[in-house]
Structure formats: C-alpha cells, structure tokens
Short mmCIF file of N, CA, C and O in Angstrom, two decimals:
data_model
loop_
_atom_site.label_atom_id
_atom_site.label_comp_id
_atom_site.label_asym_id
_atom_site.label_seq_id
_atom_site.Cartn_x
_atom_site.Cartn_y
_atom_site.Cartn_z
N GLN A 165 -16.02 -11.43 -8.24
CA GLN A 165 -15.60 -10.58 -9.36
C GLN A 165 -14.55 -9.55 -8.94
O GLN A 165 -13.81 -9.04 -9.78
N VAL A 166 -14.51 -9.24 -7.65
CA VAL A 166 -13.55 -8.26 -7.15
C VAL A 166 -12.17 -8.88 -7.05
O VAL A 166 -12.01 -9.99 -6.55
N SER A 167 -11.18 -8.15 -7.52
CA SER A 167 -9.81 -8.62 -7.48
C SER A 167 -8.86 -7.47 -7.18
O SER A 167 -8.93 -6.43 -7.82
N LEU A 168 -7.99 -7.68 -6.19
CA LEU A 168 -6.91 -6.75 -5.88
C LEU A 168 -5.62 -7.56 -5.88
O LEU A 168 -5.44 -8.43 -5.03
N VAL A 169 -4.74 -7.27 -6.81
CA VAL A 169 -3.52 -8.04 -6.97
C VAL A 169 -2.32 -7.14 -6.71
O VAL A 169 -2.07 -6.20 -7.46
N GLU A 170 -1.59 -7.45 -5.64
CA GLU A 170 -0.41 -6.69 -5.27
C GLU A 170 0.85 -7.31 -5.86
O GLU A 170 0.92 -8.53 -6.05
N SER A 171 1.84 -6.48 -6.08
CA SER A 171 3.12 -6.95 -6.56
C SER A 171 4.21 -5.96 -6.14
O SER A 171 3.91 -4.84 -5.74
N GLY A 172 5.45 -6.39 -6.25
CA GLY A 172 6.57 -5.50 -5.99
C GLY A 172 7.31 -5.75 -4.69
O GLY A 172 8.36 -5.14 -4.46
N GLY A 173 6.78 -6.60 -3.84
CA GLY A 173 7.46 -6.90 -2.60
C GLY A 173 8.69 -7.75 -2.83
O GLY A 173 8.89 -8.31 -3.90
N GLY A 174 9.52 -7.84 -1.80
CA GLY A 174 10.73 -8.63 -1.91
C GLY A 174 11.72 -8.27 -0.83
O GLY A 174 11.40 -7.60 0.14
N LEU A 175 12.94 -8.75 -1.02
CA LEU A 175 14.03 -8.50 -0.07
C LEU A 175 14.84 -7.30 -0.52
O LEU A 175 15.30 -7.24 -1.67
N VAL A 176 15.00 -6.34 0.38
CA VAL A 176 15.79 -5.15 0.09
C VAL A 176 16.70 -4.85 1.27
O VAL A 176 16.40 -5.19 2.41
N GLN A 177 17.82 -4.20 0.99
CA GLN A 177 18.75 -3.81 2.03
C GLN A 177 18.30 -2.52 2.70
O GLN A 177 17.56 -1.72 2.10
N PRO A 178 18.70 -2.30 3.95
CA PRO A 178 18.40 -1.02 4.60
C PRO A 178 18.88 0.14 3.74
O PRO A 178 19.98 0.10 3.19
N GLY A 179 18.05 1.17 3.64
CA GLY A 179 18.37 2.31 2.80
C GLY A 179 17.93 2.16 1.36
O GLY A 179 17.99 3.13 0.60
N GLY A 180 17.47 0.98 1.00
CA GLY A 180 17.03 0.73 -0.36
C GLY A 180 15.63 1.23 -0.63
O GLY A 180 14.97 1.79 0.24
N SER A 181 15.17 1.00 -1.85
CA SER A 181 13.85 1.45 -2.28
C SER A 181 13.06 0.31 -2.89
O SER A 181 13.62 -0.68 -3.37
N LEU A 182 11.75 0.48 -2.87
CA LEU A 182 10.85 -0.52 -3.42
C LEU A 182 9.59 0.17 -3.91
O LEU A 182 9.16 1.17 -3.31
N ARG A 183 9.01 -0.33 -4.98
CA ARG A 183 7.76 0.21 -5.50
C ARG A 183 6.72 -0.89 -5.55
O ARG A 183 6.88 -1.87 -6.28
N LEU A 184 5.67 -0.73 -4.78
CA LEU A 184 4.58 -1.69 -4.74
C LEU A 184 3.46 -1.26 -5.68
O LEU A 184 3.20 -0.07 -5.85
N SER A 185 2.80 -2.24 -6.27
CA SER A 185 1.69 -1.98 -7.16
C SER A 185 0.48 -2.80 -6.74
O SER A 185 0.62 -3.90 -6.20
N CYS A 186 -0.70 -2.27 -7.01
CA CYS A 186 -1.94 -2.97 -6.76
C CYS A 186 -2.87 -2.71 -7.93
O CYS A 186 -3.24 -1.56 -8.19
N THR A 187 -3.22 -3.76 -8.64
CA THR A 187 -4.12 -3.66 -9.77
C THR A 187 -5.49 -4.17 -9.38
O THR A 187 -5.61 -5.28 -8.86
N VAL A 188 -6.50 -3.36 -9.63
CA VAL A 188 -7.86 -3.61 -9.13
C VAL A 188 -8.81 -3.86 -10.28
O VAL A 188 -8.75 -3.20 -11.32
N SER A 189 -9.72 -4.80 -10.08
CA SER A 189 -10.78 -5.04 -11.05
C SER A 189 -12.08 -5.36 -10.31
O SER A 189 -12.05 -5.78 -9.15
N GLY A 190 -13.19 -5.15 -10.98
CA GLY A 190 -14.49 -5.44 -10.39
C GLY A 190 -14.98 -4.39 -9.41
O GLY A 190 -15.95 -4.63 -8.69
N ILE A 191 -14.33 -3.25 -9.38
CA ILE A 191 -14.66 -2.16 -8.46
C ILE A 191 -14.67 -0.86 -9.23
O ILE A 191 -13.88 -0.68 -10.16
N ARG A 192 -15.55 0.05 -8.84
CA ARG A 192 -15.55 1.39 -9.43
C ARG A 192 -14.35 2.16 -8.88
O ARG A 192 -14.48 3.02 -8.00
N PHE A 193 -13.19 1.86 -9.40
CA PHE A 193 -11.94 2.36 -8.87
C PHE A 193 -11.84 3.88 -8.90
O PHE A 193 -11.30 4.50 -7.98
N SER A 194 -12.37 4.49 -9.95
CA SER A 194 -12.23 5.93 -10.14
C SER A 194 -12.90 6.76 -9.05
O SER A 194 -12.56 7.93 -8.87
N VAL A 195 -13.85 6.18 -8.32
CA VAL A 195 -14.54 6.90 -7.25
C VAL A 195 -14.23 6.31 -5.88
O VAL A 195 -14.84 6.69 -4.88
N ALA A 196 -13.28 5.39 -5.83
CA ALA A 196 -12.96 4.69 -4.59
C ALA A 196 -11.83 5.37 -3.81
O ALA A 196 -10.93 5.97 -4.39
N GLY A 197 -11.91 5.25 -2.50
CA GLY A 197 -10.79 5.60 -1.66
C GLY A 197 -9.84 4.42 -1.59
O GLY A 197 -10.27 3.27 -1.54
N THR A 198 -8.56 4.70 -1.58
CA THR A 198 -7.57 3.63 -1.64
C THR A 198 -6.44 3.87 -0.65
O THR A 198 -6.21 5.00 -0.21
N GLY A 199 -5.74 2.80 -0.33
CA GLY A 199 -4.63 2.96 0.58
C GLY A 199 -3.79 1.71 0.72
O GLY A 199 -4.13 0.64 0.20
N TRP A 200 -2.68 1.87 1.42
CA TRP A 200 -1.79 0.79 1.77
C TRP A 200 -1.71 0.66 3.28
O TRP A 200 -1.59 1.67 4.00
N TYR A 201 -1.77 -0.56 3.76
CA TYR A 201 -1.58 -0.89 5.16
C TYR A 201 -0.51 -1.96 5.26
O TYR A 201 -0.18 -2.62 4.28
N ARG A 202 0.04 -2.13 6.45
CA ARG A 202 1.03 -3.18 6.63
C ARG A 202 0.86 -3.84 7.99
O ARG A 202 0.30 -3.26 8.92
N GLN A 203 1.34 -5.06 8.07
CA GLN A 203 1.28 -5.81 9.32
C GLN A 203 2.56 -6.61 9.50
O GLN A 203 2.89 -7.47 8.68
N ALA A 204 3.27 -6.30 10.56
CA ALA A 204 4.48 -7.03 10.92
C ALA A 204 4.11 -8.18 11.85
O ALA A 204 3.06 -8.14 12.51
N PRO A 205 4.94 -9.21 11.94
CA PRO A 205 4.66 -10.34 12.82
C PRO A 205 4.42 -9.90 14.26
O PRO A 205 5.22 -9.15 14.82
N GLY A 206 3.32 -10.34 14.83
CA GLY A 206 2.99 -10.00 16.20
C GLY A 206 2.47 -8.59 16.41
O GLY A 206 2.27 -8.19 17.56
N LYS A 207 2.26 -7.86 15.34
CA LYS A 207 1.81 -6.48 15.44
C LYS A 207 0.43 -6.31 14.81
O LYS A 207 -0.01 -7.14 14.01
N GLU A 208 -0.23 -5.22 15.18
CA GLU A 208 -1.51 -4.88 14.57
C GLU A 208 -1.28 -4.28 13.18
O GLU A 208 -0.23 -3.69 12.91
N ARG A 209 -2.27 -4.45 12.33
CA ARG A 209 -2.19 -3.84 11.02
C ARG A 209 -2.24 -2.31 11.18
O ARG A 209 -3.06 -1.78 11.94
N GLU A 210 -1.36 -1.61 10.47
CA GLU A 210 -1.28 -0.17 10.61
C GLU A 210 -1.34 0.52 9.26
O GLU A 210 -0.98 -0.04 8.22
N LEU A 211 -1.77 1.77 9.31
CA LEU A 211 -1.87 2.59 8.12
C LEU A 211 -0.49 2.97 7.62
O LEU A 211 0.37 3.39 8.38
N VAL A 212 -0.28 2.84 6.32
CA VAL A 212 0.91 3.34 5.66
C VAL A 212 0.59 4.65 4.95
O VAL A 212 1.21 5.68 5.20
N ALA A 213 -0.40 4.60 4.06
CA ALA A 213 -0.77 5.80 3.32
C ALA A 213 -2.15 5.63 2.72
O ALA A 213 -2.58 4.52 2.41
N LEU A 214 -2.85 6.75 2.54
CA LEU A 214 -4.14 6.79 1.88
C LEU A 214 -4.11 7.80 0.75
O LEU A 214 -3.39 8.80 0.83
N ILE A 215 -4.89 7.54 -0.27
CA ILE A 215 -5.08 8.52 -1.34
C ILE A 215 -6.52 8.45 -1.81
O ILE A 215 -7.05 7.37 -2.09
N SER A 216 -7.17 9.60 -1.87
CA SER A 216 -8.56 9.65 -2.30
C SER A 216 -8.66 9.55 -3.81
O SER A 216 -7.65 9.56 -4.53
N ASN A 217 -9.89 9.48 -4.29
CA ASN A 217 -10.10 9.38 -5.73
C ASN A 217 -9.64 10.62 -6.49
O ASN A 217 -9.40 10.54 -7.70
N VAL A 218 -9.52 11.74 -5.77
CA VAL A 218 -9.07 12.97 -6.41
C VAL A 218 -7.65 13.36 -6.00
O VAL A 218 -7.20 14.46 -6.33
N GLY A 219 -6.96 12.47 -5.29
CA GLY A 219 -5.55 12.67 -5.06
C GLY A 219 -5.12 13.22 -3.71
O GLY A 219 -3.93 13.48 -3.51
N PHE A 220 -6.04 13.41 -2.78
CA PHE A 220 -5.65 13.83 -1.44
C PHE A 220 -4.97 12.68 -0.72
O PHE A 220 -5.42 11.54 -0.79
N THR A 221 -3.89 12.97 -0.02
CA THR A 221 -3.09 11.92 0.60
C THR A 221 -2.93 12.11 2.10
O THR A 221 -2.93 13.23 2.61
N ILE A 222 -2.79 10.99 2.79
CA ILE A 222 -2.49 10.95 4.21
C ILE A 222 -1.43 9.88 4.42
O ILE A 222 -1.54 8.79 3.84
N TYR A 223 -0.43 10.17 5.25
CA TYR A 223 0.63 9.21 5.51
C TYR A 223 0.71 8.87 6.99
O TYR A 223 0.51 9.74 7.85
N GLY A 224 0.99 7.62 7.27
CA GLY A 224 1.23 7.23 8.64
C GLY A 224 2.54 7.82 9.14
O GLY A 224 3.47 8.05 8.37
N ASP A 225 2.59 8.06 10.45
CA ASP A 225 3.78 8.68 11.02
C ASP A 225 5.05 7.86 10.79
O ASP A 225 6.14 8.42 10.66
N SER A 226 4.91 6.56 10.74
CA SER A 226 6.07 5.69 10.61
C SER A 226 6.76 5.79 9.26
O SER A 226 7.94 5.42 9.14
N VAL A 227 6.07 6.28 8.24
CA VAL A 227 6.64 6.34 6.90
C VAL A 227 6.67 7.74 6.32
O VAL A 227 7.16 7.94 5.21
N LYS A 228 6.16 8.70 7.06
CA LYS A 228 6.07 10.07 6.57
C LYS A 228 7.45 10.59 6.16
O LYS A 228 8.41 10.50 6.92
N GLY A 229 7.52 11.11 4.94
CA GLY A 229 8.77 11.62 4.42
C GLY A 229 9.58 10.61 3.65
O GLY A 229 10.55 10.98 2.98
N ARG A 230 9.22 9.34 3.72
CA ARG A 230 9.97 8.29 3.04
C ARG A 230 9.15 7.57 1.98
O ARG A 230 9.72 6.81 1.19
N CYS A 231 7.85 7.79 1.96
CA CYS A 231 6.98 7.08 1.04
C CYS A 231 6.12 8.05 0.24
O CYS A 231 5.85 9.17 0.69
N SER A 232 5.69 7.59 -0.91
CA SER A 232 4.80 8.37 -1.75
C SER A 232 3.74 7.45 -2.35
O SER A 232 4.08 6.48 -3.02
N ILE A 233 2.48 7.75 -2.08
CA ILE A 233 1.38 6.97 -2.63
C ILE A 233 0.83 7.68 -3.86
O ILE A 233 0.75 8.91 -3.90
N SER A 234 0.45 6.91 -4.86
CA SER A 234 -0.12 7.47 -6.07
C SER A 234 -1.10 6.49 -6.68
O SER A 234 -1.16 5.32 -6.28
N ARG A 235 -1.86 6.95 -7.66
CA ARG A 235 -2.82 6.08 -8.33
C ARG A 235 -2.98 6.51 -9.77
O ARG A 235 -2.77 7.67 -10.12
N ASP A 236 -3.37 5.57 -10.59
CA ASP A 236 -3.66 5.82 -11.99
C ASP A 236 -5.06 5.27 -12.24
O ASP A 236 -5.24 4.06 -12.40
N ASN A 237 -6.04 6.15 -12.27
CA ASN A 237 -7.42 5.71 -12.42
C ASN A 237 -7.67 5.04 -13.77
O ASN A 237 -8.51 4.15 -13.88
N ALA A 238 -6.95 5.47 -14.80
CA ALA A 238 -7.11 4.87 -16.11
C ALA A 238 -6.65 3.42 -16.14
O ALA A 238 -7.13 2.62 -16.94
N LYS A 239 -5.72 3.07 -15.25
CA LYS A 239 -5.19 1.71 -15.18
C LYS A 239 -5.74 0.93 -13.99
O LYS A 239 -5.34 -0.21 -13.77
N ASN A 240 -6.65 1.54 -13.24
CA ASN A 240 -7.19 0.91 -12.03
C ASN A 240 -6.07 0.40 -11.13
O ASN A 240 -6.13 -0.72 -10.61
N SER A 241 -5.07 1.24 -10.94
CA SER A 241 -3.89 0.81 -10.20
C SER A 241 -3.52 1.79 -9.10
O SER A 241 -3.71 3.00 -9.22
N LEU A 242 -2.96 1.23 -8.04
CA LEU A 242 -2.49 1.96 -6.88
C LEU A 242 -1.02 1.63 -6.67
O LEU A 242 -0.62 0.48 -6.85
N TYR A 243 -0.24 2.63 -6.27
CA TYR A 243 1.19 2.44 -6.12
C TYR A 243 1.69 2.97 -4.80
O TYR A 243 1.11 3.88 -4.21
N LEU A 244 2.80 2.42 -4.34
CA LEU A 244 3.48 2.93 -3.16
C LEU A 244 4.98 2.88 -3.41
O LEU A 244 5.56 1.80 -3.54
N GLN A 245 5.59 4.05 -3.49
CA GLN A 245 7.03 4.16 -3.61
C GLN A 245 7.62 4.30 -2.22
O GLN A 245 7.26 5.22 -1.48
N MET A 246 8.51 3.40 -1.85
CA MET A 246 9.12 3.40 -0.54
C MET A 246 10.62 3.60 -0.67
O MET A 246 11.29 2.87 -1.40
N ASN A 247 11.14 4.58 0.04
CA ASN A 247 12.56 4.91 0.01
C ASN A 247 13.14 4.86 1.41
O ASN A 247 12.42 4.86 2.41
N SER A 248 14.46 4.84 1.47
CA SER A 248 15.17 4.83 2.76
C SER A 248 14.60 3.79 3.71
O SER A 248 14.30 4.07 4.87
N LEU A 249 14.45 2.59 3.21
CA LEU A 249 13.80 1.53 3.99
C LEU A 249 14.61 1.14 5.22
O LEU A 249 15.85 1.12 5.19
N LYS A 250 13.89 0.85 6.28
CA LYS A 250 14.48 0.48 7.56
C LYS A 250 14.06 -0.94 7.94
O LYS A 250 13.10 -1.47 7.40
N PHE A 251 14.78 -1.52 8.90
CA PHE A 251 14.43 -2.85 9.37
C PHE A 251 12.97 -2.92 9.82
O PHE A 251 12.29 -3.92 9.57
N GLU A 252 12.50 -1.87 10.47
CA GLU A 252 11.15 -1.86 11.00
C GLU A 252 10.07 -1.73 9.92
O GLU A 252 8.87 -1.80 10.22
N ASP A 253 10.46 -1.54 8.67
CA ASP A 253 9.51 -1.53 7.56
C ASP A 253 9.15 -2.94 7.11
O ASP A 253 8.26 -3.12 6.27
N THR A 254 9.84 -3.94 7.63
CA THR A 254 9.54 -5.31 7.29
C THR A 254 8.12 -5.67 7.71
O THR A 254 7.76 -5.56 8.88
N ALA A 255 7.31 -6.10 6.74
CA ALA A 255 5.91 -6.41 7.00
C ALA A 255 5.27 -6.93 5.73
O ALA A 255 5.85 -6.85 4.64
N VAL A 256 4.07 -7.45 5.88
CA VAL A 256 3.23 -7.73 4.73
C VAL A 256 2.43 -6.47 4.44
O VAL A 256 1.77 -5.92 5.32
N TYR A 257 2.49 -6.02 3.20
CA TYR A 257 1.81 -4.80 2.80
C TYR A 257 0.54 -5.16 2.03
O TYR A 257 0.57 -5.96 1.10
N TYR A 258 -0.56 -4.52 2.43
CA TYR A 258 -1.87 -4.81 1.86
C TYR A 258 -2.46 -3.59 1.16
O TYR A 258 -2.42 -2.48 1.68
N CYS A 259 -3.01 -3.83 0.00
CA CYS A 259 -3.76 -2.83 -0.73
C CYS A 259 -5.21 -2.85 -0.26
O CYS A 259 -5.80 -3.92 -0.09
N LYS A 260 -5.80 -1.68 -0.05
CA LYS A 260 -7.20 -1.58 0.33
C LYS A 260 -7.94 -0.61 -0.58
O LYS A 260 -7.45 0.46 -0.89
N VAL A 261 -9.15 -1.00 -0.96
CA VAL A 261 -10.02 -0.15 -1.75
C VAL A 261 -11.36 -0.07 -1.05
O VAL A 261 -11.92 -1.10 -0.65
N ALA A 262 -11.88 1.12 -0.89
CA ALA A 262 -13.17 1.34 -0.23
C ALA A 262 -14.11 2.09 -1.15
O ALA A 262 -13.77 3.15 -1.67
N VAL A 263 -15.29 1.53 -1.34
CA VAL A 263 -16.27 2.16 -2.20
C VAL A 263 -17.65 1.63 -1.84
O VAL A 263 -17.81 0.46 -1.48
N SER A 264 -18.65 2.50 -1.90
CA SER A 264 -20.05 2.13 -1.65
C SER A 264 -20.24 1.45 -0.31
O SER A 264 -21.04 0.51 -0.19
N GLY A 265 -19.51 1.91 0.70
CA GLY A 265 -19.64 1.36 2.03
C GLY A 265 -18.96 0.03 2.25
O GLY A 265 -19.09 -0.56 3.33
N ASN A 266 -18.21 -0.45 1.28
CA ASN A 266 -17.51 -1.73 1.39
C ASN A 266 -16.00 -1.53 1.34
O ASN A 266 -15.51 -0.59 0.72
N GLU A 267 -15.29 -2.43 1.99
CA GLU A 267 -13.84 -2.45 1.95
C GLU A 267 -13.35 -3.74 1.33
O GLU A 267 -13.85 -4.82 1.65
N TYR A 268 -12.36 -3.63 0.47
CA TYR A 268 -11.78 -4.78 -0.19
C TYR A 268 -10.28 -4.78 0.04
O TYR A 268 -9.63 -3.73 -0.02
N TRP A 269 -9.74 -5.96 0.27
CA TRP A 269 -8.32 -6.10 0.60
C TRP A 269 -7.63 -7.07 -0.34
O TRP A 269 -8.21 -8.09 -0.75
N GLY A 270 -6.39 -6.77 -0.66
CA GLY A 270 -5.57 -7.71 -1.40
C GLY A 270 -5.01 -8.76 -0.48
O GLY A 270 -5.16 -8.71 0.75
N GLU A 271 -4.33 -9.75 -1.06
CA GLU A 271 -3.74 -10.83 -0.27
C GLU A 271 -2.46 -10.41 0.43
O GLU A 271 -2.05 -11.06 1.39
N GLY A 272 -1.85 -9.34 -0.02
CA GLY A 272 -0.64 -8.83 0.60
C GLY A 272 0.62 -9.22 -0.15
O GLY A 272 0.66 -10.25 -0.82
N THR A 273 1.63 -8.39 -0.01
CA THR A 273 2.94 -8.67 -0.58
C THR A 273 3.99 -8.41 0.50
O THR A 273 3.94 -7.40 1.20
N LEU A 274 4.92 -9.33 0.66
CA LEU A 274 5.89 -9.27 1.74
C LEU A 274 7.08 -8.40 1.37
O LEU A 274 7.70 -8.58 0.32
N VAL A 275 7.38 -7.46 2.26
CA VAL A 275 8.59 -6.65 2.15
C VAL A 275 9.50 -7.01 3.32
O VAL A 275 9.10 -6.92 4.47
N THR A 276 10.71 -7.43 3.00
CA THR A 276 11.69 -7.79 4.01
C THR A 276 12.92 -6.91 3.86
O THR A 276 13.55 -6.90 2.80
N VAL A 277 13.24 -6.16 4.90
CA VAL A 277 14.40 -5.29 4.89
C VAL A 277 15.48 -5.94 5.75
O VAL A 277 15.32 -6.07 6.96
N PHE A 278 16.57 -6.34 5.12
CA PHE A 278 17.62 -7.09 5.79
C PHE A 278 18.91 -6.97 4.99
O PHE A 278 18.87 -6.91 3.76
N PRO A 279 20.05 -6.91 5.67
CA PRO A 279 21.32 -6.77 4.94
C PRO A 279 21.55 -7.90 3.96
O PRO A 279 21.25 -9.05 4.25
#
C-alpha cells in the first residue's frame, strides 16, 4: 500500500536548476520525517536534505546553499529545488519517508549534469 513516486529528474547543464518531487501514499505523511538522498555511480548513498513534519531542515555539506527542501502535507508531497548544479551533482536521487520506526524509499530519479 505504501508508494513513493519521484519525478523531475533529467539532463541539465552546469549552472542550471531542477525541481524534484515525491508524492507519497499509504503513509501518515503529516507526522513523518522526510528527506532526499542521492547515490552516484561507485559511491555511497549520501544525505542531500532533511525536513521534519514541522519544517525543520538539515542540508548536506555538498549542497548547502544551493538546494531548498520543502513539503506540502496537504498534498502528501516532498520537494527539492536544486540550483547552480555541478557535474558532481549527477546521481540518482531518492525520496525517503520515516514514520513509526520504519523507513520507506522511492525508486529514485536520475539527475545528470552535463553540457
């Protein structure tokens, strides 16, 4: 019954922007902790950003100052606005929702930064 559907990935040029979305169902989203993670080829999955159910945010050092995480509890949706994209931002980006001691992950959306 749980579903996390990501969208918004694609090919962008260096310096460009992208907005990722994650729509969640089957989870008590309004009380859940949420976040975005990414994994580049040959690399470990790393934190991009977190946002609590009441809007507290944490950003990974690699994206601090260039990204903004947000959520709309009424729409059960999570967002990530990414600006000033760099080659090293190329990765599969995953939506995560944590609630009641469980973690749920989306399938991921690929972001490729290339001229």
